[in-house]
mmCIF file of C-alpha atoms and ligand atoms in Angstrom:
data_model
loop_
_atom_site.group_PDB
_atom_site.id
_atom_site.type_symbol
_atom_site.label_atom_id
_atom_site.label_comp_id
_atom_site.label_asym_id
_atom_site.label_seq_id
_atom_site.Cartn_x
_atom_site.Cartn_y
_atom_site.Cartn_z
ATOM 1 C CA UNK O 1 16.341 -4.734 -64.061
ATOM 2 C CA UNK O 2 17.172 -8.324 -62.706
ATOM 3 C CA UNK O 3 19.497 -10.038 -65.018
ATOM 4 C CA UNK O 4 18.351 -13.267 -66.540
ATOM 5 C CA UNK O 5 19.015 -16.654 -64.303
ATOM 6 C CA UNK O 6 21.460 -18.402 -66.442
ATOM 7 C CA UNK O 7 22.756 -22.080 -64.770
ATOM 8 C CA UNK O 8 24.837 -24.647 -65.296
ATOM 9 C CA UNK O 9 25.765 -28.568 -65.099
ATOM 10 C CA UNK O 10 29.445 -28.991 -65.691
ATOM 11 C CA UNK O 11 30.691 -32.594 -65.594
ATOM 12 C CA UNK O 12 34.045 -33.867 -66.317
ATOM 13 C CA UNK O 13 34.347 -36.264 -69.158
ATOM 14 C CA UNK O 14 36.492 -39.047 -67.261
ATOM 15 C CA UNK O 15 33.585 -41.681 -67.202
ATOM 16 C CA UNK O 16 29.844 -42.136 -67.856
ATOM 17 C CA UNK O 17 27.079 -39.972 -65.971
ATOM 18 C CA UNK O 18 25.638 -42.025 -62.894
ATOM 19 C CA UNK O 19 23.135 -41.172 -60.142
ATOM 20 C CA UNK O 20 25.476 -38.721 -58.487
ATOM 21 C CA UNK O 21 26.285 -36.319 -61.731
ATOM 22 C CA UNK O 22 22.576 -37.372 -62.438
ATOM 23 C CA UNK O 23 21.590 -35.317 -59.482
ATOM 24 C CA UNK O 24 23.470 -32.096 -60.156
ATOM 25 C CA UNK O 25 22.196 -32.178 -63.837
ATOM 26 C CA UNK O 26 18.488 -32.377 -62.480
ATOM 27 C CA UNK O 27 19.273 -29.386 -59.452
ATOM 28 C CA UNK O 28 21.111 -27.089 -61.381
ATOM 29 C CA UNK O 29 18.252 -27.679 -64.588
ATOM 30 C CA UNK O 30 14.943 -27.702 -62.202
ATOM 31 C CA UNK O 31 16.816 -24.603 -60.428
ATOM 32 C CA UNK O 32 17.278 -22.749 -64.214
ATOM 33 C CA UNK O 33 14.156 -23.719 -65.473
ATOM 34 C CA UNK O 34 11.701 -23.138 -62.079
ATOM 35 C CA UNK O 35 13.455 -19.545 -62.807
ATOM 36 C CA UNK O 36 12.354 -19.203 -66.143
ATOM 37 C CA UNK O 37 16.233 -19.532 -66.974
ATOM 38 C CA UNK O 38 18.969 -20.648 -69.142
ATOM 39 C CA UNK O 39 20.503 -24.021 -68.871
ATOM 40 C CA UNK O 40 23.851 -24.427 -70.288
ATOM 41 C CA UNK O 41 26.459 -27.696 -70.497
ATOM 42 C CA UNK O 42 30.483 -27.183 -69.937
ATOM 43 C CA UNK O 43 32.252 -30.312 -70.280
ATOM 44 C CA UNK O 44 35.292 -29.865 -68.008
ATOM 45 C CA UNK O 45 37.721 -31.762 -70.683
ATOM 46 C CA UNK O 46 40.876 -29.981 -69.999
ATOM 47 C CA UNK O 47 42.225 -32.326 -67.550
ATOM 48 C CA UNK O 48 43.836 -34.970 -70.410
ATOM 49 C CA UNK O 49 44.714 -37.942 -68.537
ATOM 50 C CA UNK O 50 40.893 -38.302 -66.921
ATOM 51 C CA UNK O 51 38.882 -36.905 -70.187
ATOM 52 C CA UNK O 52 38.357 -39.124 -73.047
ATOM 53 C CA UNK O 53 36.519 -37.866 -76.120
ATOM 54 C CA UNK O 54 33.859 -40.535 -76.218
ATOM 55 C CA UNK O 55 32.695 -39.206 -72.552
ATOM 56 C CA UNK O 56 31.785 -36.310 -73.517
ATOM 57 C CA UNK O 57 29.866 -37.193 -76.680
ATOM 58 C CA UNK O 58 28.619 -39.951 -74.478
ATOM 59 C CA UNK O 59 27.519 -37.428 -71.615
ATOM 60 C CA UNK O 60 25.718 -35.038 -74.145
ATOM 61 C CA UNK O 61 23.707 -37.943 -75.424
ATOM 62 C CA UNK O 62 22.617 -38.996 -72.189
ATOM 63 C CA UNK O 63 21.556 -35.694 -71.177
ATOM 64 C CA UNK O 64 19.337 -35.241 -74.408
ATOM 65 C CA UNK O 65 17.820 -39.400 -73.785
ATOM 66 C CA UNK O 66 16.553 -37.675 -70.314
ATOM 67 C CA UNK O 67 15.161 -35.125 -72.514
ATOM 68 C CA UNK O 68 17.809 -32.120 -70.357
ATOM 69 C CA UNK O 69 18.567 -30.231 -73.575
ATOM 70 C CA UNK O 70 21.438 -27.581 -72.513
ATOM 71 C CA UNK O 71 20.989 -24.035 -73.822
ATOM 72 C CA UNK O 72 24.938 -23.670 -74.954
ATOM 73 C CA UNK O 73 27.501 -26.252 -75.258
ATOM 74 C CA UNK O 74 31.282 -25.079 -73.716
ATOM 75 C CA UNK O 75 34.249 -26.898 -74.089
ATOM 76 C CA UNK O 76 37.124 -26.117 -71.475
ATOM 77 C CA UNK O 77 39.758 -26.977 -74.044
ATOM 78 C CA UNK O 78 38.219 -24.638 -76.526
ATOM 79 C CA UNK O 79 39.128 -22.138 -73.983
ATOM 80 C CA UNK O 80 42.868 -22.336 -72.701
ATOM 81 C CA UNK O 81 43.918 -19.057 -74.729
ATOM 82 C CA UNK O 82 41.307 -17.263 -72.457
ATOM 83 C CA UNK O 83 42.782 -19.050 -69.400
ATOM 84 C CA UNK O 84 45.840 -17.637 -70.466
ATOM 85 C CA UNK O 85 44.250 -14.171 -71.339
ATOM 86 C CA UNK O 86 42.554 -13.881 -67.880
ATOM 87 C CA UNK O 87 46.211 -15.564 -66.145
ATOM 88 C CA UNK O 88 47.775 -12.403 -66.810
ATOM 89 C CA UNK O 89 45.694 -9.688 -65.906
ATOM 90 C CA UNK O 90 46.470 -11.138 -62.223
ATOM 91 C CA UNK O 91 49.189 -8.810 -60.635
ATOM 92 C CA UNK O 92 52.883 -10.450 -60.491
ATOM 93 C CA UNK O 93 52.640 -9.311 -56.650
ATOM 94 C CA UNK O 94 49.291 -11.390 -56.150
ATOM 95 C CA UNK O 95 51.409 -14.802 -57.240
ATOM 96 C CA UNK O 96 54.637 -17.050 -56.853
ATOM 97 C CA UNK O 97 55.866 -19.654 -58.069
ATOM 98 C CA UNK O 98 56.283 -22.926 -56.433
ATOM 99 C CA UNK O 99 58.876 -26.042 -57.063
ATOM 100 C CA UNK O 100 57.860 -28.181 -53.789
ATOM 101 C CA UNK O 101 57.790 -31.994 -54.600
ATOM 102 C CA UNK O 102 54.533 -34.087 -54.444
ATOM 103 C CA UNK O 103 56.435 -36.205 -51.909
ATOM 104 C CA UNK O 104 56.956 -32.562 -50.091
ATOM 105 C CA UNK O 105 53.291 -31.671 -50.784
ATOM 106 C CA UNK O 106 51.646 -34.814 -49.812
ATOM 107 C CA UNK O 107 52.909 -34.271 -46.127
ATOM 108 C CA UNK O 108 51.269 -30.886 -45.902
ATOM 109 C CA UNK O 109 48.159 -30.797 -43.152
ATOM 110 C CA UNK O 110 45.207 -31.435 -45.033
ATOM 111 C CA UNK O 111 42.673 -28.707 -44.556
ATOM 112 C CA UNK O 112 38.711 -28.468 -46.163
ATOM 113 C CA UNK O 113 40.258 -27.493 -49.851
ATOM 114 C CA UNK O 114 43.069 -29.229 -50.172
ATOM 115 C CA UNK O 115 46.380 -29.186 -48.266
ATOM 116 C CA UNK O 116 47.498 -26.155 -46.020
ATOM 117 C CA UNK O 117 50.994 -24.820 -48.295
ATOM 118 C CA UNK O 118 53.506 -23.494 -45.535
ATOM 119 C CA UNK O 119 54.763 -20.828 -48.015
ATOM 120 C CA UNK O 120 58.202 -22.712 -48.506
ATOM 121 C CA UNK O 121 58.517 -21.117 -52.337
ATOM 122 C CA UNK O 122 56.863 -17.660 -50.969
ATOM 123 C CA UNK O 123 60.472 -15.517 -50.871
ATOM 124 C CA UNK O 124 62.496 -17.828 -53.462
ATOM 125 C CA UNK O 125 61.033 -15.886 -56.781
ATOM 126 C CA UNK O 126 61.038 -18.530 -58.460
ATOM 127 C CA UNK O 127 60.504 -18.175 -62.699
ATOM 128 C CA UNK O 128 59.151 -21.861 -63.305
ATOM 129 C CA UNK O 129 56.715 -24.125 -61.342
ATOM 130 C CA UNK O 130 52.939 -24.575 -60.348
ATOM 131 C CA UNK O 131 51.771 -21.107 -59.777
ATOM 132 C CA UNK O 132 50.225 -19.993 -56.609
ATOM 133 C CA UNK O 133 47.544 -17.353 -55.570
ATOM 134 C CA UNK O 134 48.394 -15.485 -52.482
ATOM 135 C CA UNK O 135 45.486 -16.099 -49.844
ATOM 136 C CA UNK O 136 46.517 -13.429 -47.195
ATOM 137 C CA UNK O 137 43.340 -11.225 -48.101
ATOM 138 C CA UNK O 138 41.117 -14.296 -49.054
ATOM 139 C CA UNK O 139 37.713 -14.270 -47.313
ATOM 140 C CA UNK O 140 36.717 -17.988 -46.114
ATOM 141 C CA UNK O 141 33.127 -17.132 -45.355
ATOM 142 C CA UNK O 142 30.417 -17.174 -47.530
ATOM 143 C CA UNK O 143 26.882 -16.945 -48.016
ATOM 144 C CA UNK O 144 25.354 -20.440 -50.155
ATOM 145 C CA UNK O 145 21.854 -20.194 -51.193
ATOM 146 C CA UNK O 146 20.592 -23.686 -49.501
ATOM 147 C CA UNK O 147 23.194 -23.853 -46.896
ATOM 148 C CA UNK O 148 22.912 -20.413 -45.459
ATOM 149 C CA UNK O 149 26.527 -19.117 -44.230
ATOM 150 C CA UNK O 150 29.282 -21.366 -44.922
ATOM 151 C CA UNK O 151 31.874 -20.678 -42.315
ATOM 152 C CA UNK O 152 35.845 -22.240 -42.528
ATOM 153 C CA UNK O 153 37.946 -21.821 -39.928
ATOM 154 C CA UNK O 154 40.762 -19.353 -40.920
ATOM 155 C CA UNK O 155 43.169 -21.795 -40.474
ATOM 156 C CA UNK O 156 41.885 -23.556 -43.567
ATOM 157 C CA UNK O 157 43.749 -20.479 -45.297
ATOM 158 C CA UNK O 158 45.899 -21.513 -48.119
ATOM 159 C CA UNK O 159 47.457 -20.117 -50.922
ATOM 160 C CA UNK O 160 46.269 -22.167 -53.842
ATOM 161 C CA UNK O 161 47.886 -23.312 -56.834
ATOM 162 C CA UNK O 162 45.964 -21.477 -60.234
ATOM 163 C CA UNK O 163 48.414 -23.348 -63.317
ATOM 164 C CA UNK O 164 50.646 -25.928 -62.542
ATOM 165 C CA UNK O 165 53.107 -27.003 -65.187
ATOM 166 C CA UNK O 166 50.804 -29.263 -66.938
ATOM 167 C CA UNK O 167 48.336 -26.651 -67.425
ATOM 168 C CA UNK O 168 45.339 -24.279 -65.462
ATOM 169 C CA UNK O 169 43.911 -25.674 -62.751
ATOM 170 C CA UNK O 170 40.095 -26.721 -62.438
ATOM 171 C CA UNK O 171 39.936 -24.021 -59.844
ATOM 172 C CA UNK O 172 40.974 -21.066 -62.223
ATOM 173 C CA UNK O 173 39.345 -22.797 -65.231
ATOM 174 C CA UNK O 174 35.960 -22.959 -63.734
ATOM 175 C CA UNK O 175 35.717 -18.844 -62.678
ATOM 176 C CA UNK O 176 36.784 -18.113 -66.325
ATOM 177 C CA UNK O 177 34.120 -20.631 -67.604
ATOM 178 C CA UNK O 178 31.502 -19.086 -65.636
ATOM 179 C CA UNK O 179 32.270 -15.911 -66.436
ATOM 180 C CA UNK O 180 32.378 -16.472 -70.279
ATOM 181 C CA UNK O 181 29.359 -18.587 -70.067
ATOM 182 C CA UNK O 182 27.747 -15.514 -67.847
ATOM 183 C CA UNK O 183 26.579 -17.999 -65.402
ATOM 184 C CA UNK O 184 24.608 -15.924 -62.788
ATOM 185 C CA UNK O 185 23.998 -19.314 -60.369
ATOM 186 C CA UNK O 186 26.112 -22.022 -59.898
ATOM 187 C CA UNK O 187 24.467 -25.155 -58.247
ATOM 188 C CA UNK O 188 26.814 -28.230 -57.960
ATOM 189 C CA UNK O 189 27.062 -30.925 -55.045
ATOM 190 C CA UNK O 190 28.373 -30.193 -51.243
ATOM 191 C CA UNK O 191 31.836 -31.481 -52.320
ATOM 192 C CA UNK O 192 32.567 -28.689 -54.073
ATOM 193 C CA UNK O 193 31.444 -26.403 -51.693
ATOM 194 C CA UNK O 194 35.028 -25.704 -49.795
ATOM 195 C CA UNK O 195 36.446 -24.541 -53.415
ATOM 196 C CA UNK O 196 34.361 -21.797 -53.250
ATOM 197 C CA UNK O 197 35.721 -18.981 -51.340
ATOM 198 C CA UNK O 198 38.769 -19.715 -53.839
ATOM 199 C CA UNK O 199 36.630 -19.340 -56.781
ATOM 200 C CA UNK O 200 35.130 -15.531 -55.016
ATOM 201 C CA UNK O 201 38.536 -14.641 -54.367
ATOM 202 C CA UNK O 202 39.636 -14.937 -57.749
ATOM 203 C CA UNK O 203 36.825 -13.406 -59.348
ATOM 204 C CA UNK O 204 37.471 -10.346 -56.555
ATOM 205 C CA UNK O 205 40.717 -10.514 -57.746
ATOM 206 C CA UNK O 206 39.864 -9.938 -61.497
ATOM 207 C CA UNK O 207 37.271 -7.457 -60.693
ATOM 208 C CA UNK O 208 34.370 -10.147 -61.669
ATOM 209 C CA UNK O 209 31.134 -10.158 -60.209
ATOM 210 C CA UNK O 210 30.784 -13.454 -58.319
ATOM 211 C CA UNK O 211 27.602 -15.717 -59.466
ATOM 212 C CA UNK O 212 25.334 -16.761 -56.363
ATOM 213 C CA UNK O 213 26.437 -20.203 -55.477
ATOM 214 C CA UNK O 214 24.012 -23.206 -54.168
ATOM 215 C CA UNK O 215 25.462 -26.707 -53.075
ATOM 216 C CA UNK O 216 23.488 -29.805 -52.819
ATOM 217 C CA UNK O 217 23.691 -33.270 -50.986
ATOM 218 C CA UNK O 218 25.647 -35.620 -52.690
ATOM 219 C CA UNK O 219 24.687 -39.514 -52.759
ATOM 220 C CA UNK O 220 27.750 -41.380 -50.623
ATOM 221 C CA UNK O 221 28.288 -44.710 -50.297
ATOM 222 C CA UNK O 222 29.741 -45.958 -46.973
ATOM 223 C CA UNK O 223 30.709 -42.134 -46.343
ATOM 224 C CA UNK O 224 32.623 -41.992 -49.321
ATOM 225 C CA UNK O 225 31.123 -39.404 -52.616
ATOM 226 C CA UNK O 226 30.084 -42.081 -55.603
ATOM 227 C CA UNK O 227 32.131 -41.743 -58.499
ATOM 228 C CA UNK O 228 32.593 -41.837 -61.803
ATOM 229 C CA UNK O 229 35.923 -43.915 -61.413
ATOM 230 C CA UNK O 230 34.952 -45.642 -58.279
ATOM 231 C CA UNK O 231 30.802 -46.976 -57.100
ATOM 232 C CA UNK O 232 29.274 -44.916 -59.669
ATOM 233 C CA UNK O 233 27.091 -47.265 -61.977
ATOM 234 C CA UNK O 234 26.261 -45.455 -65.505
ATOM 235 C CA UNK O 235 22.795 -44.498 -65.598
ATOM 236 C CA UNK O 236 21.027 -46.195 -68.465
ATOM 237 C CA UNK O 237 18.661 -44.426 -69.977
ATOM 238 C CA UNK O 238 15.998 -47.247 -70.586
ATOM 239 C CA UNK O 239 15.449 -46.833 -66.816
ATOM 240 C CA UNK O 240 15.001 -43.260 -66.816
ATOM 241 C CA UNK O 241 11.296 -42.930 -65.063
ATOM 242 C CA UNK O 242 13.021 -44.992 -62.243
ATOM 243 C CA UNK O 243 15.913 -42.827 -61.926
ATOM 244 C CA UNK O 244 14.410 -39.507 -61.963
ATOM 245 C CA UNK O 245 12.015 -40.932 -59.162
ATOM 246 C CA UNK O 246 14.958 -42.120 -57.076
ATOM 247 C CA UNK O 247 16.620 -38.575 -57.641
ATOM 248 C CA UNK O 248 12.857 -36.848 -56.589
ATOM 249 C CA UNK O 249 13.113 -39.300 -53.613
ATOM 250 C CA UNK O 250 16.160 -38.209 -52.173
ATOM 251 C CA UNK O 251 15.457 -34.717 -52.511
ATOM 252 C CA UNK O 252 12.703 -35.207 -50.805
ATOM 253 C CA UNK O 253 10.060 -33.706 -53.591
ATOM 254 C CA UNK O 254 6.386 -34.163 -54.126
ATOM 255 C CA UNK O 255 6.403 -37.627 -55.954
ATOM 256 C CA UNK O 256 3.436 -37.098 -58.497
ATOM 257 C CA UNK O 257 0.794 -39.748 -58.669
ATOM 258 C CA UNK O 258 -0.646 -41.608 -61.256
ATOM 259 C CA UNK O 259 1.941 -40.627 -63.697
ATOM 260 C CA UNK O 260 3.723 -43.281 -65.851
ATOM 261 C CA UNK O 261 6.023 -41.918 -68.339
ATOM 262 C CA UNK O 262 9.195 -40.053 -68.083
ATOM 263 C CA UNK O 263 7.997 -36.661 -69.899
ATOM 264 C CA UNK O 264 5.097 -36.466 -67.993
ATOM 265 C CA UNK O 265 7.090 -37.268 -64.726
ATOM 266 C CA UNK O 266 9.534 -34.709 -65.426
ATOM 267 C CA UNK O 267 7.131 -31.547 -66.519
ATOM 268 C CA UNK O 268 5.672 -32.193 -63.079
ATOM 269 C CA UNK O 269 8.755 -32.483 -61.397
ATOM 270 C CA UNK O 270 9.741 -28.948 -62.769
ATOM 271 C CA UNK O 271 6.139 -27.517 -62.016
ATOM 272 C CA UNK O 272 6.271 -28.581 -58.404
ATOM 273 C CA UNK O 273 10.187 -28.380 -57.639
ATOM 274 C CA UNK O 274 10.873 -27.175 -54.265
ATOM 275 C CA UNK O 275 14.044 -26.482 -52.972
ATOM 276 C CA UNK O 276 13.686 -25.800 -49.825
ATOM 277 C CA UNK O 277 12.704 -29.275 -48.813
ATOM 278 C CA UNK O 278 15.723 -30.780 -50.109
ATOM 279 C CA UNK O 279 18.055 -31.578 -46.862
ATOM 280 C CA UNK O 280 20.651 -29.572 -45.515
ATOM 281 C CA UNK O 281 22.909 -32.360 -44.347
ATOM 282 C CA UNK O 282 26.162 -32.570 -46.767
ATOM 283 C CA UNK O 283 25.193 -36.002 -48.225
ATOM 284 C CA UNK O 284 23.132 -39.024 -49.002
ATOM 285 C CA UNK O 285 23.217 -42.129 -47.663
ATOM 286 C CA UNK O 286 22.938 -44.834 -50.975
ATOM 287 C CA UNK O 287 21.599 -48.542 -49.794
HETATM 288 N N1 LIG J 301 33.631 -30.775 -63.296
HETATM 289 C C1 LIG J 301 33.403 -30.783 -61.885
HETATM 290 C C2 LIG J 301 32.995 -32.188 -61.452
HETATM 291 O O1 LIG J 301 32.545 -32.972 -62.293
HETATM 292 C C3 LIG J 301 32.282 -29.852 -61.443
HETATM 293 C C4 LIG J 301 32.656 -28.437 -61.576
HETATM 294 C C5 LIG J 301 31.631 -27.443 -61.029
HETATM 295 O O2 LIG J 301 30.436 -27.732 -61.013
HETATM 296 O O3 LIG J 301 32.070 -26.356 -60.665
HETATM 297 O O4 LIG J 301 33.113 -32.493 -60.286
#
């Protein structure tokens, strides 16, 4: 039997929703729904100098004033026990800790998930510092469901820090998440899509069955993601109809005619959703 789609839209609570999260919360829901799926929220709160409390509530009402009603609401920082939990059924030989500066770190080559670590801290078993996953057996390759095979060169290989001393990492967090949440598809922009064979590798490493993973363009603005700190406007939701037809634009979908109100707008949008007309380069161009 074919287990239930379940997706999910998992923004981080460090500003308001603009055209760019807008886009992943439309994918990932048209993707559930068209599916006949679950659609579930996780506000990524567990990073405490971005989050602020009044994003998230903010977020959640946003989502419902586009009429996206999640199916479950998860909090990361209801969760950090489980980080914990899940931390320690890693084996000691899989990790090390690591005391390198941010000076030291910062002068690392940069590769397509962050920087390349030289293994400085690999032989000095260390007991305190950021903790790091070994890579040596990490596959880079993988297959993404609009992208086709994603392929990094192997000398993108890094091991990757999992908890540093402030706390888990949003790396680690989000394959625990997932997992609790029994997320069977993740669909998030092309920015995140590097993480990803460090997201398979720890599930392989915890014996958890990865989800199937789909990326999508991301709106840019002189080559540079829109965010919530930097370009990214908040969406209002008086000018919903507008926005969702902007979002339909980009993705290149079947604009439907005659229609002027948002409900109506969106039930179509759903009905005729296509996915494989959305582009395949990594990003979109905003004027
Ligand atoms: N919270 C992350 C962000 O807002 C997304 C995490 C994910 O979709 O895996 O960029």
């Amino acid at each position: 039997m074919n287990k239930r789609y379940i997706g999910r839209f998992a923004p981080s609570p460090s500003g308001s929703l603009h055209i760019g999260s807008m886009t992943s919360a439309f994918v990932s829901y048209f993707e559930a729904k068209h599916n006949n799926g679950l659609w579930k929220l996780r506000i990524d709160d567990i990073d405490e100098e971005r989050s602020k409390k009044n994003y998230a509530e903010e977020i959640i009402i946003t989502l419902e004033k586009f009429a996206l009603i999640p199916d479950e609401i998860y909090f990361q920082s209801e969760h950090i026990k489980d980080y914990q939990n899940y931390l320690n059924e890693l084996s000691e030989k899989d990790t090390y800790f690591c005391d390198c500066s941010r000076k030291t770190l910062q002068q690392l080559p940069q590769g397509l998930a962050g920087s390349i670590y030289n293994q400085t801290c690999l032989e000095k078993n260390l007991k305190y510092g950021a903790m790091r996953l070994k890579a040596d057996e990490m596959k880079l390759d993988f297959y993404d469901q609009h992208y086709g095979l994603i392929k990094i060169p192997s000398s993108h290989k890094s091991d990757f820090i999992i908890k540093r001393k402030e706390g888990f990492s949003y790396i680690f967090c989000c394959v625990i998440d997932d997992y609790l949440q029994k997320i069977t598809h993740v669909v998030r922009g092309s920015d995140l899509t590097y993480s990803t064979p460090q997201q398979i590798f720890i599930q392989k490493k915890l014996g958890i069955i990865s989800p199937k993973y789909m990326h999508h363009p991301i709106f840019s603005l002189n080559g540079k993601k829109i965010s919530k700190s930097d370009q990214g406007e908040p969406v209002i939701p008086e000018n919903r109809f507008e926005i969702l037809m902007q979002i339909l634009k980009s993705l290149h979908q079947n604009i439907p005619k005659n229609i002027r109100n948002y409900n109506d707008l969106l039930t179509q949008a759903l009905t005729f959703w296509d996915n494989s007309k959305v582009s395949k380069s990594f990003d979109i161009a905003m004027d």
